[in-house]
XYZ file of C-alpha atoms in Angstrom:
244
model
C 31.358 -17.714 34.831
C 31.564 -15.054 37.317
C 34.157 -13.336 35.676
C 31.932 -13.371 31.696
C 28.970 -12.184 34.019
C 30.619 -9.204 35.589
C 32.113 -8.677 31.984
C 29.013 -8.443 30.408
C 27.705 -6.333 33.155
C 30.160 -3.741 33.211
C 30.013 -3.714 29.369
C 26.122 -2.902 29.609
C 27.338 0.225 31.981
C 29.599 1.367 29.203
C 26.547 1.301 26.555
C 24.353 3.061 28.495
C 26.859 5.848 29.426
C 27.484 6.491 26.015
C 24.338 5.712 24.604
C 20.549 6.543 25.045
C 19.261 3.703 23.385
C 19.439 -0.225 25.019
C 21.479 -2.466 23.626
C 19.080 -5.030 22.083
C 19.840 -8.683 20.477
C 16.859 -9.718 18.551
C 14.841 -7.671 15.809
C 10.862 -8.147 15.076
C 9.833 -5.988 11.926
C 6.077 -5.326 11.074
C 4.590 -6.088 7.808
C 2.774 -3.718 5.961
C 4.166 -0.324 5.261
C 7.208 -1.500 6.824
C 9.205 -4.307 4.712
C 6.161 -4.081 2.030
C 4.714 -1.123 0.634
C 1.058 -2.365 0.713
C -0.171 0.866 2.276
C -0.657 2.535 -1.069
C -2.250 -0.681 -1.903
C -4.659 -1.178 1.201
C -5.677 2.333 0.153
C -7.158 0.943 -3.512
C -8.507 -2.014 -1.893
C -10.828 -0.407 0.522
C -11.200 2.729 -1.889
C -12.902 -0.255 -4.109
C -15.084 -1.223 -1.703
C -16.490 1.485 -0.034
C -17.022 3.525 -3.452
C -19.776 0.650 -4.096
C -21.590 2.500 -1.110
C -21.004 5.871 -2.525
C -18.179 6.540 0.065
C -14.648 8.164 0.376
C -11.509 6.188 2.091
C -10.436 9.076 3.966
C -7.016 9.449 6.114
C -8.218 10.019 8.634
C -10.160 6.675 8.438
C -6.913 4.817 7.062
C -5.038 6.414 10.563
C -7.327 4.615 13.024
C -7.117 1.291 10.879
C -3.140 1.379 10.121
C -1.925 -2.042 11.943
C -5.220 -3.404 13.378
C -6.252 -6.972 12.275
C -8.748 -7.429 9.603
C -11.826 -8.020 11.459
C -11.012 -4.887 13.651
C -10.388 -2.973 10.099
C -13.337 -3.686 8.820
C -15.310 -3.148 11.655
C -13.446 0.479 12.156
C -14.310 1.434 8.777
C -18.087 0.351 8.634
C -18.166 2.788 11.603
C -16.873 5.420 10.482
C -18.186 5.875 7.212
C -21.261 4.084 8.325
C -21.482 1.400 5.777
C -24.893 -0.476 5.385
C -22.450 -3.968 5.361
C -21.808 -6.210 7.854
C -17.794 -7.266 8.628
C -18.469 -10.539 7.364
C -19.759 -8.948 3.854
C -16.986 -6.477 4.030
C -14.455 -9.188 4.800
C -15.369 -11.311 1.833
C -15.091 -8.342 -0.292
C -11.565 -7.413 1.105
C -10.601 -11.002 0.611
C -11.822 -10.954 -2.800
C -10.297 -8.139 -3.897
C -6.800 -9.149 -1.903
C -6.107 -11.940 -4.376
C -5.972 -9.376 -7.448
C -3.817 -6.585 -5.963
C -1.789 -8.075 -3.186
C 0.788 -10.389 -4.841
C 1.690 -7.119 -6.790
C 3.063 -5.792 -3.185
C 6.568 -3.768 -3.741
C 9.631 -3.756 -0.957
C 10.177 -0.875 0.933
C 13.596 1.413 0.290
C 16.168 -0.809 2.377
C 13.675 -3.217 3.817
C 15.896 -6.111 2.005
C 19.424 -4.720 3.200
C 18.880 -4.765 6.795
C 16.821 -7.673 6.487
C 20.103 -9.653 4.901
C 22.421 -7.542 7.151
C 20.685 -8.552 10.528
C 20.592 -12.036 8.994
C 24.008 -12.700 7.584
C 25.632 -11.268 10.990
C 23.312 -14.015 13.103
C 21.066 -11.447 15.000
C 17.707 -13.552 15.016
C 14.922 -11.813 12.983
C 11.274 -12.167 12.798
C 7.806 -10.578 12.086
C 4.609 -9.726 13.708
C 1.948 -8.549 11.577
C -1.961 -8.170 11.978
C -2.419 -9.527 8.170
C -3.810 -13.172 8.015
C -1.874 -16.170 6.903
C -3.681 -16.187 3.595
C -3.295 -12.010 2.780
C 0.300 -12.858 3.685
C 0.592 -15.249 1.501
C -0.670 -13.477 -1.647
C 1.830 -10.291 -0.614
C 5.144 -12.958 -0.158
C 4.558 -14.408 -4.176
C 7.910 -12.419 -4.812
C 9.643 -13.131 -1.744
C 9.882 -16.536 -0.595
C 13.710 -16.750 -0.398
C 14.410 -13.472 1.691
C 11.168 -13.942 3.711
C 12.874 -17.677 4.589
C 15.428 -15.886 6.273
C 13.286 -14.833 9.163
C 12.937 -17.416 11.789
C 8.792 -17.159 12.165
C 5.898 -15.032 11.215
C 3.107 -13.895 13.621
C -0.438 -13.257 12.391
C -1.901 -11.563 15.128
C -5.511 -12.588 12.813
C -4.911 -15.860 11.919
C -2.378 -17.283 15.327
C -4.922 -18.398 18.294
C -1.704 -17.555 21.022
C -2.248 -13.873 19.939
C -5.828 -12.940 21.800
C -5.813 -9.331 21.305
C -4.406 -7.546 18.400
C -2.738 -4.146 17.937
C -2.242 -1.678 20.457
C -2.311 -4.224 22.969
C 1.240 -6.145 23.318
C 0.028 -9.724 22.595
C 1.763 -9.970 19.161
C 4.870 -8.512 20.282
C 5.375 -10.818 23.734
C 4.535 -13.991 21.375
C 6.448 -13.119 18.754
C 9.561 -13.009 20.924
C 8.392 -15.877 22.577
C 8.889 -18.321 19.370
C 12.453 -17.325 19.227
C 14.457 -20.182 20.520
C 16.168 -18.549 23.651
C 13.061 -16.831 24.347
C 14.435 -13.177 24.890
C 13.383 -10.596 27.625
C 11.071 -7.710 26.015
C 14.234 -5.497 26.810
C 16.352 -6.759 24.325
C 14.001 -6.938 21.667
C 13.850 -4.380 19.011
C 10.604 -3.780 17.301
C 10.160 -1.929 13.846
C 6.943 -0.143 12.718
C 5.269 2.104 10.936
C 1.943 2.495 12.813
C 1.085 4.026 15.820
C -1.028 1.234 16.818
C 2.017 -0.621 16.459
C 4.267 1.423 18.273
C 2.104 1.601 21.149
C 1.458 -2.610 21.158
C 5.193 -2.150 21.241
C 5.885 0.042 23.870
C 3.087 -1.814 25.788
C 5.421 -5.075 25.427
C 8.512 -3.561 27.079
C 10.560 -3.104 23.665
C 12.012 -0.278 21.786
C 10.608 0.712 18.632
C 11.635 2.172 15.519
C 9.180 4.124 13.295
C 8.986 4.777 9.750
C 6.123 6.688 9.442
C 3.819 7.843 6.721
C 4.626 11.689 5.718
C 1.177 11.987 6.827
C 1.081 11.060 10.205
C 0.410 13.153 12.965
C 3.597 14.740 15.311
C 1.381 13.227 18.211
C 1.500 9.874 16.735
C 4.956 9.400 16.689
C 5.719 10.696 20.248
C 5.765 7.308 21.838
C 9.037 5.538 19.301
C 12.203 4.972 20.826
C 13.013 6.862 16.815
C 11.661 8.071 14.162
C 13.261 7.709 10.634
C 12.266 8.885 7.305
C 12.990 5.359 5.861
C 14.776 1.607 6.942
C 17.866 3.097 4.151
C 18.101 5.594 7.555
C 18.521 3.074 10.327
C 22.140 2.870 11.827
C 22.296 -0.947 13.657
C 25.490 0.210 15.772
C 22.967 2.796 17.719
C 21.810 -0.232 19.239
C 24.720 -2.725 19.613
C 24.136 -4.134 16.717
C 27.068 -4.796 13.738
C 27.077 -1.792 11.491
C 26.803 -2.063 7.555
């Protein structure tokens, strides 16, 4: 035993020599904009809604809502464009309008490769996502079977261990939590494509990966472990894990 640990020790001395990233053995991968391309989607929804008030979804709106929960959404937007709605009215109009568009929801470029990748060499997977159970539902019509593949979903909206949602680190420390072996934060890899969600990930101790919108700012993506133009990008042996 002494002998594996001093192994395993002097092997994590070799990594970081050669390395600048940690060696990580689990993977939790946000939602939206991430594995599915809702963004594009989100942006018609609330478009929808707030053009009933005679108001413009902006960018710069849709960067201070990109990977809050719903409530917090809603509530950011009524603000900002100062909507004569309360978040329960805009909430039931989001919901509404969720069940037409959402189960149309598209993969991102080589969201399902590493997803199988990760899963077929036995590195445990799972996601952490502000969307509620039900909105996650509508977007997963397509993908049952490779979605089965990850050990457990968070809803930072809709799961009561998860008090705070996105930037804090709530999600992120219960999400690794579920997995069986319950992992330190260190060896935890986190992908996003928010900057609320890069910072809830930071918060939690983890590296992050970021895939970015094109449109978000340099300043934004200052605080990922990497940035990437897309998953199709991402090379697993940076951070001990198998290559493709």
């Amino acid at each position: 035993l002494c002998a594996a640990y001093l192994d395993g020790t002097l092997e994590q001395k070799r990594w970081a020599k050669t390395n600048k990233f940690k060696k990580i053995d689990h993977v939790i991968f946000d939602l939206d904009g991430l594995l599915l391309g809702t963004e594009d989607i989100y942006v018609d929804i609330f478009s929808i809604i707030c053009s009933k008030y005679g108001k413009k979804y902006t960018f710069e709106v849709r960067e201070k809502v990109l990977g809050t929960i719903e409530k917090d959404t809603s509530a950011i937007i009524i603000r900002e464009l100062n909507l004569p709605v309360t978040v329960e009215e805009f909430l039931d109009q989001l919901h509404t309008v969720q069940e037409e568009l959402l189960p149309k929801t598209p993969l991102m470029p080589g969201a399902e490769r590493l997803v199988r990748h990760l899963h077929e060499h036995g590195v445990p997977i799972a996601v952490a996502t502000s969307s509620s159970k039900e909105s996650i539902d509508l977007k997963l019509t397509n993908y049952q079977e490779l979605f089965s593949l990850f050990l457990h979903i968070v809803s930072a909206t809709s799961d009561p261990e998860v008090k705070r949602g996105k930037p804090n680190p709530d999600i992120f420390l219960v999400c690794a939590s579920k997995f069986p072996n319950k992992p330190a934060p260190e060896k935890c890899l986190v992908f996003e494509d928010a900057p609320n969600g890069v910072k809830a990930a930071v918060a939690a101790g983890m590296q992050v990966v970021m895939v970015p919108d094109e449109h978000i700012s340099e300043e934004n993506k200052k605080q990922a472990t990497m940035v990437l133009r897309s998953l199709e990008d991402f090379k697993p042996e940076l951070f001990g894990l198998p290559p493709f």
